[in-house]
Tab-separated table of C-alpha atoms in Angstrom:
chain	number	residue	atom	x	y	z
A	9	UNK	CA	-0.448	17.583	-2.365
A	10	UNK	CA	-3.485	17.208	-0.093
A	11	UNK	CA	-3.584	16.465	3.618
A	12	UNK	CA	-5.879	13.620	4.598
A	13	UNK	CA	-6.846	11.693	7.697
A	14	UNK	CA	-5.525	8.154	8.066
A	15	UNK	CA	-8.404	6.000	9.252
A	16	UNK	CA	-8.828	2.389	10.279
A	17	UNK	CA	-10.350	0.449	7.336
A	18	UNK	CA	-12.792	-2.451	7.590
A	19	UNK	CA	-11.134	-4.917	9.990
A	20	UNK	CA	-14.013	-7.342	10.340
A	21	UNK	CA	-16.195	-7.903	13.386
A	22	UNK	CA	-13.951	-6.093	15.865
A	23	UNK	CA	-15.201	-3.100	17.868
A	24	UNK	CA	-12.094	-2.307	19.898
A	25	UNK	CA	-8.661	-3.602	18.932
A	26	UNK	CA	-5.402	-2.871	20.731
A	27	UNK	CA	-2.510	-1.123	18.993
A	28	UNK	CA	0.556	-3.262	19.697
A	29	UNK	CA	3.048	-1.588	17.402
A	30	UNK	CA	3.430	1.839	15.758
A	31	UNK	CA	5.632	1.515	12.680
A	32	UNK	CA	5.695	5.163	11.593
A	33	UNK	CA	6.543	8.551	12.995
A	34	UNK	CA	6.030	12.154	11.974
A	35	UNK	CA	7.966	13.056	8.831
A	36	UNK	CA	8.221	9.512	7.459
A	37	UNK	CA	7.713	8.981	3.732
A	38	UNK	CA	5.494	5.976	2.959
A	39	UNK	CA	4.378	4.146	-0.164
A	40	UNK	CA	0.964	2.680	-0.909
A	41	UNK	CA	0.249	-0.345	1.324
A	42	UNK	CA	3.262	0.248	3.599
A	43	UNK	CA	2.411	-0.941	7.111
A	44	UNK	CA	1.564	1.897	9.516
A	45	UNK	CA	0.475	0.229	12.758
A	46	UNK	CA	-0.122	-3.303	14.008
A	47	UNK	CA	-3.324	-4.339	15.766
A	48	UNK	CA	-4.032	-7.441	17.813
A	49	UNK	CA	-7.357	-8.929	18.813
A	50	UNK	CA	-8.109	-12.168	20.609
A	51	UNK	CA	-8.312	-13.888	17.225
A	52	UNK	CA	-5.726	-12.305	14.955
A	53	UNK	CA	-2.895	-9.860	14.434
A	54	UNK	CA	-3.165	-7.460	11.495
A	55	UNK	CA	-1.231	-4.559	10.003
A	56	UNK	CA	-2.950	-1.381	8.770
A	57	UNK	CA	-1.583	-0.268	5.373
A	58	UNK	CA	-1.069	3.249	4.040
A	59	UNK	CA	-4.034	4.248	1.830
A	60	UNK	CA	-1.720	6.182	-0.504
A	61	UNK	CA	1.870	7.315	-0.896
A	62	UNK	CA	2.978	10.471	0.860
A	63	UNK	CA	4.436	12.007	4.006
A	64	UNK	CA	3.245	11.344	7.558
A	65	UNK	CA	2.278	14.665	9.163
A	66	UNK	CA	1.165	13.368	12.554
A	67	UNK	CA	0.492	10.159	14.470
A	68	UNK	CA	-2.333	10.276	17.007
A	69	UNK	CA	-2.174	6.757	18.445
A	70	UNK	CA	0.344	4.981	20.631
A	71	UNK	CA	0.992	1.423	21.744
A	72	UNK	CA	-1.811	0.273	24.040
A	73	UNK	CA	-4.549	2.437	22.532
A	74	UNK	CA	-7.820	0.831	21.399
A	75	UNK	CA	-9.147	1.563	17.914
A	76	UNK	CA	-12.086	0.553	15.719
A	77	UNK	CA	-13.121	0.913	12.087
A	78	UNK	CA	-13.210	4.574	11.022
A	79	UNK	CA	-10.998	5.864	13.863
A	80	UNK	CA	-8.372	8.442	12.837
A	81	UNK	CA	-4.820	7.351	13.651
A	82	UNK	CA	-2.988	10.273	12.062
A	83	UNK	CA	-2.695	12.615	9.123
A	84	UNK	CA	-0.618	12.453	5.962
A	85	UNK	CA	0.078	14.571	2.917
A	86	UNK	CA	-0.823	12.406	-0.053
A	87	UNK	CA	1.308	12.338	-3.178
A	88	UNK	CA	-1.229	13.048	-5.930
A	89	UNK	CA	1.031	11.502	-8.567
A	90	UNK	CA	1.149	8.131	-6.789
A	91	UNK	CA	-1.678	5.589	-7.115
A	92	UNK	CA	-3.975	5.089	-4.140
A	93	UNK	CA	-5.001	1.754	-2.705
A	94	UNK	CA	-8.242	1.942	-4.675
A	95	UNK	CA	-6.380	2.689	-7.911
A	96	UNK	CA	-4.038	-0.188	-7.265
A	97	UNK	CA	-6.977	-2.511	-6.712
A	98	UNK	CA	-8.536	-1.340	-9.972
A	99	UNK	CA	-5.307	-1.943	-11.836
A	100	UNK	CA	-5.062	-5.376	-10.254
A	101	UNK	CA	-8.516	-6.251	-11.584
A	102	UNK	CA	-7.284	-5.524	-15.114
A	103	UNK	CA	-4.108	-7.571	-14.678
A	104	UNK	CA	-5.330	-10.800	-16.327
A	105	UNK	CA	-6.320	-9.035	-19.548
A	106	UNK	CA	-3.140	-6.964	-19.823
A	107	UNK	CA	-1.017	-9.941	-18.905
A	108	UNK	CA	-2.595	-11.938	-21.705
A	109	UNK	CA	-1.363	-9.474	-24.320
A	110	UNK	CA	1.961	-8.268	-22.965
A	111	UNK	CA	3.330	-10.563	-20.258
A	112	UNK	CA	5.477	-13.597	-20.782
A	113	UNK	CA	4.133	-16.854	-19.339
A	114	UNK	CA	5.358	-17.832	-15.938
A	115	UNK	CA	7.587	-20.575	-17.173
A	116	UNK	CA	9.365	-18.207	-19.569
A	117	UNK	CA	10.125	-15.937	-16.652
A	118	UNK	CA	11.327	-18.627	-14.272
A	119	UNK	CA	14.823	-19.350	-13.055
A	120	UNK	CA	16.915	-22.335	-12.084
A	121	UNK	CA	16.687	-21.774	-8.394
A	122	UNK	CA	13.538	-22.044	-6.318
A	123	UNK	CA	13.614	-20.014	-3.136
A	124	UNK	CA	11.380	-19.988	-0.135
A	125	UNK	CA	8.596	-17.403	-0.516
A	126	UNK	CA	9.996	-13.970	0.216
A	127	UNK	CA	7.593	-11.669	2.072
A	128	UNK	CA	7.422	-8.258	0.453
A	129	UNK	CA	4.536	-6.409	2.004
A	130	UNK	CA	5.161	-7.242	5.645
A	131	UNK	CA	8.880	-6.625	5.934
A	132	UNK	CA	10.074	-3.448	7.674
A	133	UNK	CA	12.603	-1.202	5.954
A	134	UNK	CA	15.291	-2.096	8.445
A	135	UNK	CA	18.646	-3.197	7.061
A	136	UNK	CA	19.922	-6.457	8.570
A	137	UNK	CA	23.257	-6.339	10.361
A	138	UNK	CA	26.214	-7.129	8.150
A	139	UNK	CA	27.912	-10.394	9.034
A	140	UNK	CA	31.493	-11.384	8.422
A	141	UNK	CA	32.422	-14.626	6.683
A	142	UNK	CA	33.164	-16.316	9.990
A	143	UNK	CA	29.846	-15.155	11.429
A	144	UNK	CA	27.935	-16.460	8.431
A	145	UNK	CA	29.668	-19.789	8.835
A	146	UNK	CA	28.593	-19.904	12.462
A	147	UNK	CA	24.975	-19.299	11.413
A	148	UNK	CA	25.323	-22.190	8.949
A	149	UNK	CA	26.493	-24.435	11.780
A	150	UNK	CA	23.188	-23.732	13.545
A	151	UNK	CA	20.558	-23.853	10.801
A	152	UNK	CA	17.064	-22.738	11.695
A	153	UNK	CA	14.155	-25.063	11.006
A	154	UNK	CA	11.722	-23.107	8.806
A	155	UNK	CA	8.677	-24.824	10.317
A	156	UNK	CA	9.494	-24.045	13.934
A	157	UNK	CA	10.730	-20.447	13.604
A	158	UNK	CA	8.823	-18.341	16.109
A	159	UNK	CA	6.201	-21.039	16.683
A	160	UNK	CA	5.904	-20.207	20.402
A	161	UNK	CA	6.829	-16.508	20.278
A	162	UNK	CA	4.601	-13.463	20.689
A	163	UNK	CA	5.400	-11.007	17.875
A	164	UNK	CA	3.751	-8.946	15.151
A	165	UNK	CA	3.845	-9.970	11.468
A	166	UNK	CA	6.461	-7.312	10.642
A	167	UNK	CA	8.776	-8.527	13.421
A	168	UNK	CA	8.278	-12.132	12.308
A	169	UNK	CA	9.156	-11.144	8.735
A	170	UNK	CA	12.223	-9.272	9.990
A	171	UNK	CA	13.330	-12.330	11.982
A	172	UNK	CA	12.738	-14.680	9.023
A	173	UNK	CA	14.820	-12.434	6.791
A	174	UNK	CA	17.736	-12.689	9.200
A	175	UNK	CA	17.267	-16.393	9.962
A	176	UNK	CA	16.435	-15.795	13.635
A	177	UNK	CA	14.283	-18.251	15.591
A	178	UNK	CA	11.939	-16.014	17.598
A	179	UNK	CA	11.553	-18.818	20.110
A	180	UNK	CA	15.088	-17.995	21.292
A	181	UNK	CA	14.466	-14.252	21.632
A	182	UNK	CA	13.326	-12.710	24.928
A	183	UNK	CA	10.608	-10.114	24.379
A	184	UNK	CA	10.722	-6.797	26.216
A	185	UNK	CA	7.436	-5.397	24.900
A	186	UNK	CA	4.006	-5.485	26.542
A	187	UNK	CA	3.063	-8.962	27.762
A	188	UNK	CA	6.494	-10.246	26.732
A	189	UNK	CA	6.005	-9.328	23.057
A	190	UNK	CA	9.117	-9.638	20.909
A	191	UNK	CA	9.955	-6.315	19.252
A	192	UNK	CA	12.323	-5.515	16.391
A	193	UNK	CA	14.878	-4.114	18.844
A	194	UNK	CA	14.820	-7.463	20.681
A	195	UNK	CA	15.691	-9.297	17.451
A	196	UNK	CA	18.495	-6.839	16.717
A	197	UNK	CA	19.830	-7.246	20.255
A	198	UNK	CA	19.701	-11.039	19.957
A	199	UNK	CA	21.728	-10.936	16.738
A	200	UNK	CA	24.264	-8.551	18.231
A	201	UNK	CA	24.723	-10.741	21.302
A	202	UNK	CA	25.052	-13.892	19.197
A	203	UNK	CA	27.685	-12.338	16.960
A	204	UNK	CA	29.686	-10.950	19.868
A	205	UNK	CA	29.820	-14.463	21.292
A	206	UNK	CA	31.203	-16.012	18.121
A	207	UNK	CA	34.904	-16.688	18.057
A	208	UNK	CA	36.780	-15.849	14.863
A	209	UNK	CA	38.716	-19.066	15.129
A	210	UNK	CA	35.819	-21.351	15.957
A	211	UNK	CA	36.365	-24.949	14.985
A	212	UNK	CA	34.485	-28.211	15.257
A	213	UNK	CA	31.392	-29.512	13.509
A	214	UNK	CA	30.065	-27.402	10.688
A	215	UNK	CA	31.125	-26.030	7.346
A	216	UNK	CA	34.485	-24.255	7.030
A	217	UNK	CA	34.219	-20.637	6.009
A	218	UNK	CA	35.132	-19.515	2.511
A	219	UNK	CA	38.472	-17.683	2.663
A	220	UNK	CA	38.377	-13.943	2.145
A	221	UNK	CA	40.190	-12.841	-0.997
A	222	UNK	CA	41.161	-9.375	-2.137
A	223	UNK	CA	40.196	-9.731	-5.791
A	224	UNK	CA	41.449	-6.255	-6.649
A	225	UNK	CA	45.007	-7.586	-6.480
A	226	UNK	CA	44.290	-9.485	-9.716
A	227	UNK	CA	42.604	-6.670	-11.608
A	228	UNK	CA	39.870	-4.053	-11.548
A	229	UNK	CA	36.680	-4.971	-9.668
A	230	UNK	CA	33.252	-3.483	-9.025
A	231	UNK	CA	31.097	-4.254	-5.970
A	232	UNK	CA	27.317	-4.118	-6.240
A	233	UNK	CA	24.915	-4.798	-3.389
A	234	UNK	CA	22.545	-7.723	-3.885
A	235	UNK	CA	18.877	-6.914	-4.319
A	236	UNK	CA	16.602	-7.240	-1.294
A	237	UNK	CA	14.845	-10.360	-2.559
A	238	UNK	CA	18.150	-12.044	-3.428
A	239	UNK	CA	19.426	-11.348	0.070
A	240	UNK	CA	16.329	-12.910	1.599
A	241	UNK	CA	16.062	-15.888	-0.758
A	242	UNK	CA	19.797	-16.560	-0.486
A	243	UNK	CA	19.500	-17.265	3.216
A	244	UNK	CA	16.623	-19.691	2.666
A	245	UNK	CA	18.434	-21.404	-0.197
A	246	UNK	CA	21.499	-21.927	1.958
A	247	UNK	CA	19.403	-23.174	4.860
A	248	UNK	CA	17.556	-25.623	2.606
A	249	UNK	CA	20.745	-26.862	0.944
A	250	UNK	CA	22.432	-27.442	4.314
A	251	UNK	CA	19.448	-29.102	5.996
A	252	UNK	CA	17.965	-31.192	3.181
A	253	UNK	CA	19.857	-34.238	1.808
A	254	UNK	CA	19.148	-33.609	-1.868
A	255	UNK	CA	18.778	-36.266	-4.552
A	256	UNK	CA	17.953	-35.239	-8.129
A	257	UNK	CA	16.309	-37.624	-10.594
A	258	UNK	CA	16.656	-36.682	-14.278
A	259	UNK	CA	14.201	-37.798	-16.945
A	260	UNK	CA	12.520	-36.738	-20.187
A	261	UNK	CA	9.067	-37.219	-21.642
A	262	UNK	CA	7.389	-37.126	-25.036
A	263	UNK	CA	5.051	-34.106	-25.129
A	264	UNK	CA	4.322	-34.221	-28.882
A	265	UNK	CA	0.632	-35.022	-28.452
A	266	UNK	CA	0.230	-32.652	-25.535
A	267	UNK	CA	1.723	-29.772	-27.504
A	268	UNK	CA	-0.478	-30.559	-30.508
A	269	UNK	CA	-3.550	-30.472	-28.252
A	270	UNK	CA	-2.378	-27.189	-26.732
A	271	UNK	CA	-2.072	-25.624	-30.170
A	272	UNK	CA	-5.489	-26.951	-31.197
A	273	UNK	CA	-6.969	-25.247	-28.140
A	274	UNK	CA	-5.310	-21.915	-28.918
A	275	UNK	CA	-8.399	-20.297	-30.532
A	276	UNK	CA	-10.562	-21.207	-27.549
A	277	UNK	CA	-7.900	-19.947	-25.151
A	278	UNK	CA	-7.675	-16.622	-26.966
A	279	UNK	CA	-11.452	-16.343	-26.850
A	280	UNK	CA	-11.264	-16.886	-23.093
A	281	UNK	CA	-8.573	-14.195	-22.847
A	282	UNK	CA	-5.761	-16.487	-21.701
A	283	UNK	CA	-2.511	-17.805	-23.108
A	284	UNK	CA	-2.320	-21.579	-22.917
A	285	UNK	CA	1.214	-22.681	-21.980
A	286	UNK	CA	2.765	-26.105	-21.353
A	287	UNK	CA	3.200	-25.241	-17.676
A	288	UNK	CA	-0.496	-25.623	-16.833
A	289	UNK	CA	-0.487	-29.167	-18.263
A	290	UNK	CA	2.618	-29.955	-16.211
A	291	UNK	CA	0.871	-28.664	-13.083
A	292	UNK	CA	-2.115	-30.968	-13.685
A	293	UNK	CA	0.184	-33.951	-14.327
A	294	UNK	CA	2.174	-33.203	-11.180
A	295	UNK	CA	-0.960	-33.045	-9.026
A	296	UNK	CA	-2.150	-36.370	-10.405
A	297	UNK	CA	1.258	-37.878	-9.567
A	298	UNK	CA	1.166	-36.314	-6.075
A	299	UNK	CA	-2.117	-38.109	-5.489
A	300	UNK	CA	-0.422	-41.350	-6.529
A	301	UNK	CA	2.672	-40.679	-4.376
A	302	UNK	CA	1.552	-38.784	-1.224
A	303	UNK	CA	5.068	-38.705	0.247
A	304	UNK	CA	5.875	-36.016	-2.325
A	305	UNK	CA	2.953	-33.896	-1.118
A	306	UNK	CA	4.231	-33.701	2.433
A	307	UNK	CA	6.625	-32.112	4.923
A	308	UNK	CA	8.741	-33.562	7.689
A	309	UNK	CA	7.925	-32.754	11.302
A	310	UNK	CA	10.366	-30.355	13.029
A	311	UNK	CA	12.078	-33.261	14.807
A	312	UNK	CA	12.332	-35.238	11.572
A	313	UNK	CA	10.587	-38.243	13.111
A	314	UNK	CA	7.235	-37.964	11.297
A	315	UNK	CA	5.962	-37.099	7.848
A	316	UNK	CA	3.007	-34.718	7.543
A	317	UNK	CA	0.946	-35.621	4.471
A	318	UNK	CA	-1.171	-32.844	2.971
A	319	UNK	CA	-4.599	-33.401	1.482
A	320	UNK	CA	-4.594	-30.209	-0.581
A	321	UNK	CA	-2.633	-29.403	-3.721
A	322	UNK	CA	-1.074	-25.940	-3.836
A	323	UNK	CA	1.703	-25.608	-6.424
A	324	UNK	CA	4.428	-22.953	-6.223
A	325	UNK	CA	5.777	-21.594	-9.525
A	326	UNK	CA	9.170	-19.853	-9.531
A	327	UNK	CA	9.045	-16.481	-11.310
A	328	UNK	CA	12.077	-14.402	-12.219
A	329	UNK	CA	11.469	-10.690	-11.610
A	330	UNK	CA	13.690	-7.614	-12.022
A	331	UNK	CA	14.212	-7.663	-8.240
A	332	UNK	CA	14.925	-11.374	-7.877
A	333	UNK	CA	13.241	-14.753	-7.699
A	334	UNK	CA	9.857	-15.219	-6.024
A	335	UNK	CA	7.548	-18.229	-5.794
A	336	UNK	CA	3.826	-17.400	-5.930
A	337	UNK	CA	1.494	-20.276	-5.086
A	338	UNK	CA	-1.460	-21.468	-7.176
A	339	UNK	CA	-3.978	-23.014	-4.788
A	340	UNK	CA	-6.209	-26.056	-5.286
A	341	UNK	CA	-4.764	-26.982	-8.665
A	342	UNK	CA	-6.656	-30.279	-8.540
A	343	UNK	CA	-9.975	-28.390	-8.550
A	344	UNK	CA	-9.270	-26.016	-11.451
A	345	UNK	CA	-9.399	-26.347	-15.210
A	346	UNK	CA	-6.708	-25.497	-17.751
A	347	UNK	CA	-8.111	-22.074	-18.651
A	348	UNK	CA	-8.642	-21.075	-15.023
A	349	UNK	CA	-5.072	-22.083	-14.150
A	350	UNK	CA	-3.750	-20.125	-17.140
A	351	UNK	CA	-5.571	-16.989	-16.030
A	352	UNK	CA	-4.364	-17.342	-12.446
A	353	UNK	CA	-0.781	-17.881	-13.589
A	354	UNK	CA	-0.886	-14.738	-15.696
A	355	UNK	CA	-2.275	-12.712	-12.809
A	356	UNK	CA	0.293	-13.991	-10.295
A	357	UNK	CA	3.169	-13.507	-12.752
A	358	UNK	CA	2.111	-9.899	-13.395
A	359	UNK	CA	1.830	-9.241	-9.655
A	360	UNK	CA	5.277	-10.791	-9.136
A	361	UNK	CA	6.929	-8.594	-11.760
A	362	UNK	CA	5.163	-5.497	-10.372
A	363	UNK	CA	6.254	-6.341	-6.810
A	364	UNK	CA	2.663	-6.628	-5.605
A	365	UNK	CA	2.602	-10.191	-4.284
A	366	UNK	CA	1.279	-10.473	-0.741
A	367	UNK	CA	2.633	-12.945	1.837
A	368	UNK	CA	-0.521	-15.009	1.304
A	369	UNK	CA	0.285	-15.238	-2.427
A	370	UNK	CA	3.597	-16.910	-1.553
A	371	UNK	CA	2.640	-19.227	1.289
A	372	UNK	CA	1.126	-22.682	1.672
A	373	UNK	CA	2.839	-24.434	-1.237
A	374	UNK	CA	3.063	-28.240	-1.306
A	375	UNK	CA	5.357	-28.701	-4.314
A	376	UNK	CA	7.268	-26.224	-6.488
A	377	UNK	CA	8.046	-26.014	-10.207
A	378	UNK	CA	10.956	-24.053	-11.659
A	379	UNK	CA	10.944	-23.729	-15.436
A	380	UNK	CA	13.648	-22.720	-17.887
A	381	UNK	CA	11.598	-23.918	-20.849
A	382	UNK	CA	11.456	-20.501	-22.456
A	383	UNK	CA	15.201	-19.931	-22.130
A	384	UNK	CA	17.107	-23.136	-22.851
A	385	UNK	CA	19.273	-25.774	-21.225
A	386	UNK	CA	18.963	-29.527	-20.956
A	387	UNK	CA	18.920	-30.395	-17.236
A	388	UNK	CA	19.532	-28.694	-13.885
A	389	UNK	CA	19.268	-29.374	-10.165
A	390	UNK	CA	16.607	-27.208	-8.487
A	391	UNK	CA	16.935	-26.675	-4.732
A	392	UNK	CA	14.099	-28.070	-2.611
A	393	UNK	CA	11.888	-25.277	-1.288
A	394	UNK	CA	11.840	-26.444	2.347
A	395	UNK	CA	9.705	-27.296	4.247
A	396	UNK	CA	8.402	-28.882	1.028
A	397	UNK	CA	10.143	-32.162	0.201
A	398	UNK	CA	10.339	-31.996	-3.604
A	399	UNK	CA	10.652	-29.611	-6.536
A	400	UNK	CA	10.539	-30.059	-10.326
A	401	UNK	CA	12.776	-28.352	-12.861
A	402	UNK	CA	11.648	-28.037	-16.495
A	403	UNK	CA	14.096	-27.546	-19.373
A	404	UNK	CA	13.636	-26.622	-23.032
A	405	UNK	CA	11.793	-29.169	-25.172
A	406	UNK	CA	13.219	-30.012	-28.594
A	407	UNK	CA	12.548	-32.351	-31.497
A	408	UNK	CA	14.491	-35.613	-31.398
A	409	UNK	CA	14.474	-38.795	-33.492
A	410	UNK	CA	12.724	-41.530	-31.495
A	411	UNK	CA	12.611	-45.207	-32.515
A	412	UNK	CA	9.012	-46.429	-32.666
A	413	UNK	CA	9.864	-50.097	-33.309
A	414	UNK	CA	10.169	-49.892	-37.057
A	415	UNK	CA	11.624	-46.462	-37.818
A	416	UNK	CA	12.769	-43.191	-36.332
A	417	UNK	CA	10.197	-40.413	-36.132
A	418	UNK	CA	10.480	-36.826	-34.865
A	419	UNK	CA	9.056	-36.367	-31.382
A	420	UNK	CA	9.010	-33.326	-29.092
A	421	UNK	CA	10.934	-34.388	-25.991
A	422	UNK	CA	10.996	-32.332	-22.790
A	423	UNK	CA	13.787	-32.945	-20.251
A	424	UNK	CA	12.886	-32.445	-16.604
A	425	UNK	CA	14.287	-33.185	-13.166
A	426	UNK	CA	12.933	-33.675	-9.656
A	427	UNK	CA	14.998	-32.906	-6.553
A	428	UNK	CA	13.695	-34.434	-3.343
A	429	UNK	CA	14.465	-34.807	0.352
A	430	UNK	CA	16.006	-38.251	0.747
A	431	UNK	CA	14.823	-38.422	4.367
A	432	UNK	CA	11.206	-38.489	3.186
A	433	UNK	CA	11.536	-40.163	-0.214
A	434	UNK	CA	13.497	-43.235	-1.283
A	435	UNK	CA	15.321	-43.430	-4.603
A	436	UNK	CA	13.002	-46.067	-6.061
A	437	UNK	CA	9.968	-43.947	-5.201
A	438	UNK	CA	11.680	-40.945	-6.787
A	439	UNK	CA	12.096	-42.819	-10.082
A	440	UNK	CA	8.488	-44.029	-10.005
A	441	UNK	CA	7.291	-40.483	-9.472
A	442	UNK	CA	9.207	-39.015	-12.426
A	443	UNK	CA	8.180	-41.938	-14.625
A	444	UNK	CA	4.527	-41.418	-13.703
A	445	UNK	CA	4.668	-37.679	-14.407
A	446	UNK	CA	6.210	-38.476	-17.793
A	447	UNK	CA	3.458	-40.950	-18.603
A	448	UNK	CA	0.730	-38.431	-17.758
A	449	UNK	CA	2.339	-35.752	-19.933
A	450	UNK	CA	2.848	-38.089	-22.885
A	451	UNK	CA	-0.784	-39.260	-22.752
A	452	UNK	CA	-3.155	-36.639	-21.348
A	453	UNK	CA	-6.033	-39.106	-21.442
A	454	UNK	CA	-4.614	-40.711	-18.283
A	455	UNK	CA	-5.298	-37.494	-16.365
A	456	UNK	CA	-9.041	-38.112	-16.529
A	457	UNK	CA	-8.940	-41.744	-15.404
């Protein structure tokens, strides 16, 4: 155990940056990359991470101080057995190679549901207040628009993450910090006030609460707390389900030729150090279809009166991890080849399972894909990952007899589904989209036209 100074790392072209939040105190135990303080310049707000795991011995800065690269902000006793930031970075560089030999492909680790990206690195360790069933129902009656949350508020990234986790619109919270900054205590106070104002017998518009039942009267029970990611994603799933009028279009496509091509390319993929999976072909087909149907590559404006079409193609891929479901985002899929996408998928999947995804890794998606192909099933209804307007669900492909006009022949058929926001997409357009995706997957030559 060695005592070391905690210094400000390279923060770019900033000579003097104000400390707006101190997230630690003497005696705290921290892990690698835990946020220590928050800085704010005229251009950006940033959090300074712990360089290694250990115990905080002293903190030498306070809110309002000015710091620059190399300044000492405290001391800590480092845990020699824990990896440092540098060691973690080195391990991250080796992730693609190790993932190629030992990790399952992303689609084999995916789950039915697709949740909104759950921030891991920027969330504080605070536990959200427990709500009763009636209080949860009241929150459901006033869903928060994911696009407008905190749009006009003044708060640090950790406070924003804390508010997102609890479904609080920072625009409704009065800040008591310097210059009206919203602090974590302000969010907690807002929640407390809102819950105290909720009547247990509230009636009117909204969804009726689920009745409380004492299940132990029927037999033995065990209660286990949900994992942190499930708690966070559950709130977003409920918000999306309540706010988005879902329609799901079911279809299937012949991927016999695609799978044969994938297997033919296996030696070249192994030489490149990647595992070639069907998911990367699906991603390319989806992007081509998004270019044909731009309403699917869009989001609705906060007031629901306009559609915002995106001219970039970032695809979210749902990954099932030991801690819950997360959705890392592969950026610029239209500009990348099959091998490059395979390598990036392996890297993101490994980071997801190791709990090392950053908020940036899980933001900016245009369209999501949730795959059960490596598990089983025929069809399912994925939940739209709002503020996106559509999501695809992939099921297990299997050989089926298909009539070719003169006889039945075995073909590898893959069932899939697309859920979409009916406010942005009409039913006829939904069918055309799924049909087009199916055509691209059944004949890869169309992807290059």
